[in-house]
């Protein structure tokens, strides 16, 4: 097992353990990760106790159709933006009423598609619990798509 795979497995186990302790059901909206977060979680035995569902909304149209992200948000800010990550997580909570916590991720995986304002590796995350403030984080990753 590669070191990176080991790290991902450990992170997934930690998420599942914490969610189980707090009896939290998680739902995901993934764009640039293409379902890899859900896959990392479901690789762990017992994940069904905490993972409700996941949406892979890679295209802008999928973000609109499945999560209710507005055309205006996408046109004004782009798919890779704090505003879109926020809209994705809000739409995910609406689409998954049985989930307690939603996470969205949207970014530029590369190797192309980046620019001066949005470099390759830029990823926006949003996370929200029902009836709790939404949190946002941004990170610029180095390396390849994996």
Coordinates of C-alpha atoms in Angstrom, one line a residue:
X1 CA 0.0 0.0 0.0
X2 CA 1.4 3.4 -0.9
X3 CA 2.0 6.1 1.7
X4 CA -0.6 8.3 0.2
X5 CA -3.2 5.5 0.2
X6 CA -2.3 4.8 3.8
X7 CA -2.9 8.4 4.7
X8 CA -6.3 8.5 2.9
X9 CA -7.3 5.3 4.6
X10 CA -6.4 6.7 8.0
X11 CA -8.2 10.0 7.4
X12 CA -11.3 8.1 6.2
X13 CA -11.2 5.9 9.3
X14 CA -10.9 8.9 11.5
X15 CA -13.9 10.6 9.8
X16 CA -16.0 7.5 10.2
X17 CA -15.0 7.1 13.9
X18 CA -15.8 10.7 14.7
X19 CA -19.1 10.6 12.8
X20 CA -20.1 7.4 14.5
X21 CA -19.3 8.8 18.0
X22 CA -21.5 11.9 17.3
X23 CA -24.1 9.9 15.4
X24 CA -23.8 12.1 12.4
X25 CA -24.9 11.1 8.9
X26 CA -22.8 12.6 6.1
X27 CA -23.7 13.5 2.5
X28 CA -21.2 14.6 -0.1
X29 CA -21.2 16.8 -3.2
X30 CA -18.1 16.2 -5.2
X31 CA -16.9 17.9 -8.4
X32 CA -13.2 17.7 -9.0
X33 CA -12.8 14.6 -6.8
X34 CA -15.3 12.7 -8.9
X35 CA -16.6 10.5 -6.1
X36 CA -13.1 9.7 -4.6
X37 CA -14.1 11.0 -1.2
X38 CA -17.1 8.7 -1.1
X39 CA -15.0 5.8 -2.4
X40 CA -12.4 6.4 0.4
X41 CA -15.1 6.3 3.0
X42 CA -16.9 3.3 1.6
X43 CA -13.6 1.4 1.5
X44 CA -13.8 1.3 5.3
X45 CA -16.0 -1.3 6.9
X46 CA -18.8 0.3 8.9
X47 CA -19.1 3.4 6.7
X48 CA -22.8 2.7 6.0
X49 CA -23.5 3.8 9.6
X50 CA -22.3 7.4 8.7
X51 CA -22.4 7.9 5.0
X52 CA -25.9 8.7 3.7
X53 CA -25.2 9.5 0.0
X54 CA -23.0 11.3 -2.4
X55 CA -23.5 13.3 -5.5
X56 CA -20.9 13.6 -8.3
X57 CA -21.7 16.9 -9.9
X58 CA -18.8 17.3 -12.3
X59 CA -20.4 19.5 -14.9
X60 CA -22.0 22.9 -14.3
X61 CA -25.4 21.4 -15.5
X62 CA -25.2 18.7 -12.9
X63 CA -24.6 21.3 -10.2
X64 CA -27.7 23.1 -11.5
X65 CA -29.9 20.1 -11.9
X66 CA -29.0 18.1 -8.8
X67 CA -28.0 20.7 -6.3
X68 CA -29.9 23.8 -7.4
X69 CA -26.7 25.9 -7.9
X70 CA -27.9 29.0 -9.9
X71 CA -26.8 29.9 -13.4
X72 CA -26.1 33.3 -12.0
X73 CA -23.6 32.0 -9.3
X74 CA -21.8 29.9 -11.9
X75 CA -21.7 32.7 -14.5
X76 CA -20.6 35.4 -12.0
X77 CA -18.1 33.4 -9.9
X78 CA -17.3 30.2 -11.9
X79 CA -17.6 26.5 -10.8
X80 CA -14.4 26.8 -8.8
X81 CA -15.3 29.5 -6.2
X82 CA -16.3 29.9 -2.6
X83 CA -19.8 30.9 -3.8
X84 CA -20.3 27.7 -5.8
X85 CA -18.9 25.5 -3.0
X86 CA -21.4 27.2 -0.6
X87 CA -24.3 26.8 -3.0
X88 CA -23.3 23.1 -3.5
X89 CA -23.3 22.3 0.2
X90 CA -26.7 24.1 0.7
X91 CA -28.2 22.2 -2.2
X92 CA -26.7 18.9 -0.8
X93 CA -28.5 19.4 2.5
X94 CA -31.7 20.2 0.7
X95 CA -31.3 17.0 -1.5
X96 CA -30.5 14.8 1.5
X97 CA -32.9 15.6 4.3
X98 CA -31.8 12.6 6.3
X99 CA -28.2 13.7 6.5
X100 CA -26.8 15.8 9.4
X101 CA -23.7 17.1 7.7
X102 CA -22.9 18.0 4.1
X103 CA -19.5 18.6 2.5
X104 CA -18.9 20.0 -1.0
X105 CA -15.7 20.1 -3.0
X106 CA -15.0 21.9 -6.3
X107 CA -11.6 22.6 -7.8
X108 CA -9.2 22.5 -10.7
X109 CA -7.5 19.1 -10.8
X110 CA -5.3 19.8 -13.8
X111 CA -3.0 19.5 -15.5
X112 CA -4.8 22.1 -17.6
X113 CA -7.6 24.5 -16.9
X114 CA -5.8 26.8 -14.5
X115 CA -5.2 30.5 -14.8
X116 CA -3.6 33.4 -12.9
X117 CA -6.7 33.8 -10.6
X118 CA -7.5 30.1 -10.3
X119 CA -4.3 28.0 -10.5
X120 CA -4.3 24.3 -11.0
X121 CA -4.7 22.6 -7.6
X122 CA -7.1 25.2 -6.3
X123 CA -9.9 23.6 -4.4
X124 CA -12.8 25.1 -2.4
X125 CA -14.5 23.1 0.3
X126 CA -17.7 23.9 2.2
X127 CA -19.2 22.1 5.1
X128 CA -22.5 22.6 6.9
X129 CA -24.6 20.9 9.5
X130 CA -28.4 21.5 9.5
X131 CA -29.1 24.7 11.5
X132 CA -25.5 25.5 11.9
X133 CA -23.2 28.1 10.2
X134 CA -21.6 27.1 6.9
X135 CA -17.8 26.9 6.9
X136 CA -15.6 27.3 3.9
X137 CA -12.0 26.5 3.3
X138 CA -9.7 26.9 0.2
X139 CA -6.4 25.1 -0.5
X140 CA -4.0 25.0 -3.4
X141 CA -2.7 21.4 -3.7
X142 CA 0.5 20.5 -5.5
X143 CA 1.2 17.3 -7.4
X144 CA -1.0 15.4 -9.8
X145 CA -4.8 14.7 -9.9
X146 CA -4.5 11.9 -7.4

